Short mmCIF file of C-alpha atoms in Angstrom, two decimals:
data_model
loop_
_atom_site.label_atom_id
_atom_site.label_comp_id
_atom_site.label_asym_id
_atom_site.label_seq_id
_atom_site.Cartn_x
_atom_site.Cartn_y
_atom_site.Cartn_z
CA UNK L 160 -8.54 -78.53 57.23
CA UNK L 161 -6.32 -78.18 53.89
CA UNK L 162 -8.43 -78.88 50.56
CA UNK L 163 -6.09 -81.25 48.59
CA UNK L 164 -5.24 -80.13 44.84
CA UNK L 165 -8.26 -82.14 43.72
CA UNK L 166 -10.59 -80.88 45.50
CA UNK L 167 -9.74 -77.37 44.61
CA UNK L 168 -9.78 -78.07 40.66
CA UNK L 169 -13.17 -79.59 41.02
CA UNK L 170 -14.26 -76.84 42.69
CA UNK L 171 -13.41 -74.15 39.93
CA UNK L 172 -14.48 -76.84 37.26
CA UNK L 173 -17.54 -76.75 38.85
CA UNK L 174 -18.25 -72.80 39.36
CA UNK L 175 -17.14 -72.80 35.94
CA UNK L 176 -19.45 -74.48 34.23
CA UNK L 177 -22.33 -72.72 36.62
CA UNK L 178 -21.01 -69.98 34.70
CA UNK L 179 -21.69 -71.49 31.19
CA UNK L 180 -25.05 -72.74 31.82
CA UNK L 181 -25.66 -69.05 33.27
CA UNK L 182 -24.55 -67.43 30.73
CA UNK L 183 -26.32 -70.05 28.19
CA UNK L 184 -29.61 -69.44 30.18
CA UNK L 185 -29.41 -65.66 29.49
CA UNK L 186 -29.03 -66.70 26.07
CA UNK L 187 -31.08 -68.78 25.40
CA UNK L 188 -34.07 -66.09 27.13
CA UNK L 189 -32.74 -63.48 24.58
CA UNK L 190 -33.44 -65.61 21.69
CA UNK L 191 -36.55 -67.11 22.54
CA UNK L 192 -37.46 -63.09 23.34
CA UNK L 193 -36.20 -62.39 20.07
CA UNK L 194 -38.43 -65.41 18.39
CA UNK L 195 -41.29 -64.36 20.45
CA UNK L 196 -41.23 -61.09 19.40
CA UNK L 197 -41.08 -62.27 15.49
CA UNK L 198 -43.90 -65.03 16.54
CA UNK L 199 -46.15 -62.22 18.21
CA UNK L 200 -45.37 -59.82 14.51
CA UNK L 201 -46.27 -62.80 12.73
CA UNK L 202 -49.41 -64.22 15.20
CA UNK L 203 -50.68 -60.14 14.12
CA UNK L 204 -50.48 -60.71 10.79
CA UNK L 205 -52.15 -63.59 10.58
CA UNK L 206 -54.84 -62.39 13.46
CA UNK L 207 -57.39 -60.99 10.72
CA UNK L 208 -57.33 -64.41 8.48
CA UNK L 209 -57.59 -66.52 11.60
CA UNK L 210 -60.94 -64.06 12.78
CA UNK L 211 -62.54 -64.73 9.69
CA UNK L 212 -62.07 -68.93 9.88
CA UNK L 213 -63.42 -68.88 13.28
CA UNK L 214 -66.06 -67.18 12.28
CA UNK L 215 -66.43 -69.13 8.75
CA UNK L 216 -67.47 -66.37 6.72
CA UNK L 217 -65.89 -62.97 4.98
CA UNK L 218 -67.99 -60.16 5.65
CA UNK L 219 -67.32 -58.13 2.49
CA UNK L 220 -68.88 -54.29 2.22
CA UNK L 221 -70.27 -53.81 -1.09
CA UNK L 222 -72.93 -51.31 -3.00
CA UNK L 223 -76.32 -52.23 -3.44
CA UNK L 224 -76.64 -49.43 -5.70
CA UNK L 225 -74.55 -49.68 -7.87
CA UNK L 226 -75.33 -51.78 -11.30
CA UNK L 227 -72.95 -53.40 -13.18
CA UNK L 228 -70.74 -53.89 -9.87
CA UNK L 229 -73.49 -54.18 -6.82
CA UNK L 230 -76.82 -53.90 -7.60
CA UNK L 231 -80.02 -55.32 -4.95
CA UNK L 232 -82.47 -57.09 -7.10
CA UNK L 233 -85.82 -55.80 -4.32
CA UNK L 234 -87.43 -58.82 -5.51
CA UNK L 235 -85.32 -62.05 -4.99
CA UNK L 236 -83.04 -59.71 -2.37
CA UNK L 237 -79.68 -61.06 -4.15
CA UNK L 238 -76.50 -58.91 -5.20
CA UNK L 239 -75.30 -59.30 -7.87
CA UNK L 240 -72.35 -57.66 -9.95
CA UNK L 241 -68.51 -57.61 -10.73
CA UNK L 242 -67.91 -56.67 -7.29
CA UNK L 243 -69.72 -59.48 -5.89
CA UNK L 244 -68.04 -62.00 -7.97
CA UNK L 245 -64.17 -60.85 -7.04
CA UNK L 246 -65.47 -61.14 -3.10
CA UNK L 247 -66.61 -64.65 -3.49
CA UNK L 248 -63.36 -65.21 -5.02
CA UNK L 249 -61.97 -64.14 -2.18
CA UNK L 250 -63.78 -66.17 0.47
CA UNK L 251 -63.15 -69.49 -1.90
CA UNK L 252 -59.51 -69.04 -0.95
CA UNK L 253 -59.27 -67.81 2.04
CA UNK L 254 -62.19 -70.38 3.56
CA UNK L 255 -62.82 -72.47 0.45
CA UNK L 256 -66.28 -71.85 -0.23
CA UNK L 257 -67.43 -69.08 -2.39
CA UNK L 258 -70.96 -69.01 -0.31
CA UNK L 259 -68.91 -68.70 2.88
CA UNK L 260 -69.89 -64.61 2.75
CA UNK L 261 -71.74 -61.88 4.13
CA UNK L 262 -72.73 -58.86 1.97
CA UNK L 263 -73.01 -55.82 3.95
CA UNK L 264 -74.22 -52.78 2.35
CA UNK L 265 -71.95 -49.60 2.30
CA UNK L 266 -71.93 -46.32 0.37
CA UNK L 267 -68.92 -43.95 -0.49
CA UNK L 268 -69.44 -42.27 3.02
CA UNK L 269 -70.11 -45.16 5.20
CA UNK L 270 -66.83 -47.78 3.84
CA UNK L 271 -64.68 -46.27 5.34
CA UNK L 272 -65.75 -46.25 9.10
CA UNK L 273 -67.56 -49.36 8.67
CA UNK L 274 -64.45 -51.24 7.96
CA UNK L 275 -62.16 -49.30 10.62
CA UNK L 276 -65.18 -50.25 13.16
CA UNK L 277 -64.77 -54.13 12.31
CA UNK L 278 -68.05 -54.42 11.00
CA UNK L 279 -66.31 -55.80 8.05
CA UNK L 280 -63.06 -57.74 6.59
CA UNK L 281 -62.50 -55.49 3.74
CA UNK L 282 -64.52 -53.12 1.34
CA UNK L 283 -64.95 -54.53 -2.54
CA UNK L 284 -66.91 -51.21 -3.34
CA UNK L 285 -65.74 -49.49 -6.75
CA UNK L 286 -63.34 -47.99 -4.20
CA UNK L 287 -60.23 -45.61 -5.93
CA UNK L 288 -57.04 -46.18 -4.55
CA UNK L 289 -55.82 -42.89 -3.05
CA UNK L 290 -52.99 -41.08 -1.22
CA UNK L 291 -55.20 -39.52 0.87
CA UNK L 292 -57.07 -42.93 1.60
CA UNK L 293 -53.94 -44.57 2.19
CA UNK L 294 -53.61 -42.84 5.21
CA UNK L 295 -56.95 -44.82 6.76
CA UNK L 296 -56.75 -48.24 4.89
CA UNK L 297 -54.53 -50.25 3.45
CA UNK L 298 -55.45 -51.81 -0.32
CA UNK L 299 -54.57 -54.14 -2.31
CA UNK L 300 -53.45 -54.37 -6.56
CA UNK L 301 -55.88 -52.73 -8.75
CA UNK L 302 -58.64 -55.34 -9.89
CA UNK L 303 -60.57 -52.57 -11.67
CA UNK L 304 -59.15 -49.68 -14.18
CA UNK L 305 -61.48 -47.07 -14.58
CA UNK L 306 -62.21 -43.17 -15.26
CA UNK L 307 -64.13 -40.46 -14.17
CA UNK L 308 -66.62 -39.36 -17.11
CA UNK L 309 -70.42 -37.60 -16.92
CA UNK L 310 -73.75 -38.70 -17.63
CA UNK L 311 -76.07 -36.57 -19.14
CA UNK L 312 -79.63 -36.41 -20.78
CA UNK L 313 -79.32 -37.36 -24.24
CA UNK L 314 -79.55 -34.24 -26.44
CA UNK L 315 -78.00 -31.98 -23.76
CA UNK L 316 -75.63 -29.51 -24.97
CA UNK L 317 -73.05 -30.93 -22.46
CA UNK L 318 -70.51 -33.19 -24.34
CA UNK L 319 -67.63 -33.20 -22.53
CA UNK L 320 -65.69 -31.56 -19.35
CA UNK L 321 -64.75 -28.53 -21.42
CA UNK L 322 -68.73 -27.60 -21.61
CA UNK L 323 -68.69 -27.87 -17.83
CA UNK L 324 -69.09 -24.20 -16.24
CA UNK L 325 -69.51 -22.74 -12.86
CA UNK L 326 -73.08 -22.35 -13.66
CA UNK L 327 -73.49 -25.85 -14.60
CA UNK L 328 -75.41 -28.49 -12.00
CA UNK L 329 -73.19 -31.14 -11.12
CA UNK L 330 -74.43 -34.42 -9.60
CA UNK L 331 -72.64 -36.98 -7.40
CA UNK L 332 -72.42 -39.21 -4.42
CA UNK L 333 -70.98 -38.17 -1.20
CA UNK L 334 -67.90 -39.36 -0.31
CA UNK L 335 -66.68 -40.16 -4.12
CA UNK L 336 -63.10 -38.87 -5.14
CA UNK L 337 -65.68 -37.76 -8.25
CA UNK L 338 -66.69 -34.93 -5.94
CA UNK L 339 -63.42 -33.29 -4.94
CA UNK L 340 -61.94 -34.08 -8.44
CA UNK L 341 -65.21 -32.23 -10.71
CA UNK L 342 -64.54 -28.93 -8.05
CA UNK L 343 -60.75 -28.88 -8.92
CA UNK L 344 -61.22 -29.35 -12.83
CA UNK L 345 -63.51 -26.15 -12.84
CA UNK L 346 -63.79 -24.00 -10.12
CA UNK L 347 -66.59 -22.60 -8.92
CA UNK L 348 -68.85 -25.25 -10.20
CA UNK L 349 -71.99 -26.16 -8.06
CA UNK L 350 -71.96 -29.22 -7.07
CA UNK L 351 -75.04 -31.59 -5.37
CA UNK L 352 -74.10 -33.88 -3.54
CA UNK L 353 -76.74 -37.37 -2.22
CA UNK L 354 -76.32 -40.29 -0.30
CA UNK L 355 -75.81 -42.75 -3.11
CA UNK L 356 -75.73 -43.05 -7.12
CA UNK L 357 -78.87 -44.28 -7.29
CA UNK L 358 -80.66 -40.65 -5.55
CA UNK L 359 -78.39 -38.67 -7.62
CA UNK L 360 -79.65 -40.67 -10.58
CA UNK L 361 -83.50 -39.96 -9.50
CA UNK L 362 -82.25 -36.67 -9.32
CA UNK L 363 -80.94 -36.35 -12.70
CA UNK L 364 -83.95 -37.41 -14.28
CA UNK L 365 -85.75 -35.17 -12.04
CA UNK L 366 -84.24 -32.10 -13.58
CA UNK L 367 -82.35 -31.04 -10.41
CA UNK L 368 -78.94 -30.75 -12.23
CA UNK L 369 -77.38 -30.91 -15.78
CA UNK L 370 -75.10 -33.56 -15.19
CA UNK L 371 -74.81 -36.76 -13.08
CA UNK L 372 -70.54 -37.39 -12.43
CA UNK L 373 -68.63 -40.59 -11.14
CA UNK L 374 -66.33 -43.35 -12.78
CA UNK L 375 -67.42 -43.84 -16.43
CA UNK L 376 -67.85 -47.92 -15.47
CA UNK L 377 -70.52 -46.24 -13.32
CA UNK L 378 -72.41 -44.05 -15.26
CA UNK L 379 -72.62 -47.10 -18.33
CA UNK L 380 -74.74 -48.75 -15.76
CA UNK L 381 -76.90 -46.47 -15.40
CA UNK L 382 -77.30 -45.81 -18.69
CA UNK L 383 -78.20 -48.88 -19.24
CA UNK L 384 -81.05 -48.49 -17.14
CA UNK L 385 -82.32 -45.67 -19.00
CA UNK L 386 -82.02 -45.36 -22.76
CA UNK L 387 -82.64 -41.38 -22.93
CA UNK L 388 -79.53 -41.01 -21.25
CA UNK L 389 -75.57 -41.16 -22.26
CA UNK L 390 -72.22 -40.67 -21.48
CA UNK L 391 -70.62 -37.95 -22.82
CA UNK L 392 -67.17 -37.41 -23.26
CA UNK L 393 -63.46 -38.83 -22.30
CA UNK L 394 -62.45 -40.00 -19.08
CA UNK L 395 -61.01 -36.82 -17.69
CA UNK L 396 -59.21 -38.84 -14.59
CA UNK L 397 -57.57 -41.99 -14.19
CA UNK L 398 -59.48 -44.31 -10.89
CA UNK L 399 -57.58 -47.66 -10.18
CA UNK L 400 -60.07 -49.48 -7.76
CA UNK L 401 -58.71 -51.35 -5.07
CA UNK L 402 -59.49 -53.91 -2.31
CA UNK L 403 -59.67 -52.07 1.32
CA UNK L 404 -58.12 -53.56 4.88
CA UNK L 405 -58.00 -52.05 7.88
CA UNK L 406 -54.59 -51.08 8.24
CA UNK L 407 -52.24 -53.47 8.94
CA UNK L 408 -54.03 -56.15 8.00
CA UNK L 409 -51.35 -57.55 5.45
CA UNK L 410 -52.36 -61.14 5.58
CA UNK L 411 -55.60 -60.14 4.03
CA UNK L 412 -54.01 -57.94 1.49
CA UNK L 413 -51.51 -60.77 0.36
CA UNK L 414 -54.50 -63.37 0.07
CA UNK L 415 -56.49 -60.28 -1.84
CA UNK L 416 -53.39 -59.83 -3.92
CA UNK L 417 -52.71 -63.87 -4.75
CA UNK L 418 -56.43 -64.44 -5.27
CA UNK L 419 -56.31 -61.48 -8.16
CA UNK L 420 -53.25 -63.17 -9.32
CA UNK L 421 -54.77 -66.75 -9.97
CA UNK L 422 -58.22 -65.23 -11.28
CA UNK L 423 -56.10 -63.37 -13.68
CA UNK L 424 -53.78 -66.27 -14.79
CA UNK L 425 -56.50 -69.04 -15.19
CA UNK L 426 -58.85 -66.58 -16.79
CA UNK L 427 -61.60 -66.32 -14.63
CA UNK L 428 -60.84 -62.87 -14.11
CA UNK L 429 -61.51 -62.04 -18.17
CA UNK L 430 -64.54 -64.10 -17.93
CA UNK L 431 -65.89 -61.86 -15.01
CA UNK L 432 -65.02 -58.52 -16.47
CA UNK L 433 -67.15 -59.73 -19.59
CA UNK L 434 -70.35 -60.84 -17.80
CA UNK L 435 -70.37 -57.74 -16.18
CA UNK L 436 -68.60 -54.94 -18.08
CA UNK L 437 -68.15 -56.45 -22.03
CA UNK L 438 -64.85 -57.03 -23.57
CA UNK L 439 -61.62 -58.08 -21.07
CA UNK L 440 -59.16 -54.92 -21.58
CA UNK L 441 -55.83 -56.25 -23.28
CA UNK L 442 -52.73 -57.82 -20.99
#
């Protein structure tokens, strides 16, 4: 039977716009791919911020050792220090409360893996921003400026690096940048190395070396501990601290980054640094 004119029209109307919608369908699948794949970049980033809200706390790594920026008071069991006051800044904006934190105690040796092995949300831990670091972590701006300087016995006939030999006793912390920078500013020099700034300190006093090194903002607090010691020369090193993230993590680097931003611009970052440290450095 002989399809009339109509018919025949109709028909490649029809397979004609089967062809549209196809081609619309396959589309349409490689945009929403395209969006999902954006969505799914996106959902990562924002995977570490949503962990901590479910869990409603920021588990920040911080010394216990470390006065001025993390120091343990053994009787009341608090924290307390510059460090301790930028991480509650922290958890206010990312959760709103400044108590919505855990302190977990780290050294210079243990940070690192600790916060690669999710034990905590970032490290807040007089922490020098690296090269070599940046291969593990990721940071954030500098919230601290400080330099590497030595503490000595008052009345010891070190005053400065250039008194430093390769018979002198060096002190430090394992882990610290202080370490590997001391051995490349004189060779040779023996260096002792304990498990946190505290033991070296005991050491120090102890006679077991002539000189106790690490950032100068360091050393000042333990000074202040002890009045027959002092620290002795110029900051022979330049140590920006930064914020730590596991890698990737740049969600929780730009709420790090914003929060240092607004505690900076209202002034509560000034009124930090001089609780803890003395006088705000100049803008």
């Amino acid at each position: 039977m002989k399809m009339s004119k109509s018919f025949k029209m109709l028909s490649v109307l029809m397979i004609a716009a089967m062809l549209v919608i196809a081609g619309c369908g396959n589309n349409n699948a490689k945009s929403n791919n395209a969006a999902g794949g954006n969505a799914a970049g996106t959902a990562t980033d924002s995977e570490a911020i949503a962990k901590i809200k479910e869990r409603g706390k920021l588990l920040v790594g911080v010394k216990y050792d470390t006065r001025l920026f993390g120091l343990k008071d053994p009787a009341s069991g608090n924290v307390e220090g510059f460090d301790i006051d930028i991480s509650k800044a922290i958890a206010k904006k990312i959760l709103g409360d400044e108590n919505a934190i855990e302190l977990k105690e780290v050294t210079s040796k243990t940070r690192i893996p600790m916060l690669n092995n999710g034990e905590i949300d970032m490290v807040v831990a007089t922490m020098t921003i690296t090269e070599e670091r940046k291969k593990e972590v990721d940071f954030s701006d500098v919230y601290f400026q400080a330099g590497q300087s030595l503490l000595v016995k008052k009345g010891s006939p070190i005053t400065g690096l250039d008194d430093v030999t390769k018979d002198t006793k060096i002190l430090g912390s394992k882990g610290a940048t202080s370490i590997k920078n001391i051995k490349e500013k004189v060779p040779g020099v023996t260096v002792l190395e304990f498990d946190n700034y505290q033991d070296a300190f005991s050491a120090l006093k102890a006679g077991q070396g002539d000189a106790l090194t690490t950032d100068d903002a360091i050393l000042y607090g333990m000074a202040s501990q002890d009045p027959g010691y002092e620290v002795v020369g110029e900051p022979f090193t330049d140590e920006p601290y930064g914020i730590a993230v596991q890698k990737g993590n740049t969600d929780v680097v730009k709420a790090v980054n914003e929060t240092l931003t607004e505690l900076k611009a209202n002034g509560e970052y000034d009124a930090i640094y001089t609780k803890w440290i003395g006088k705000a450095p100049a803008k």
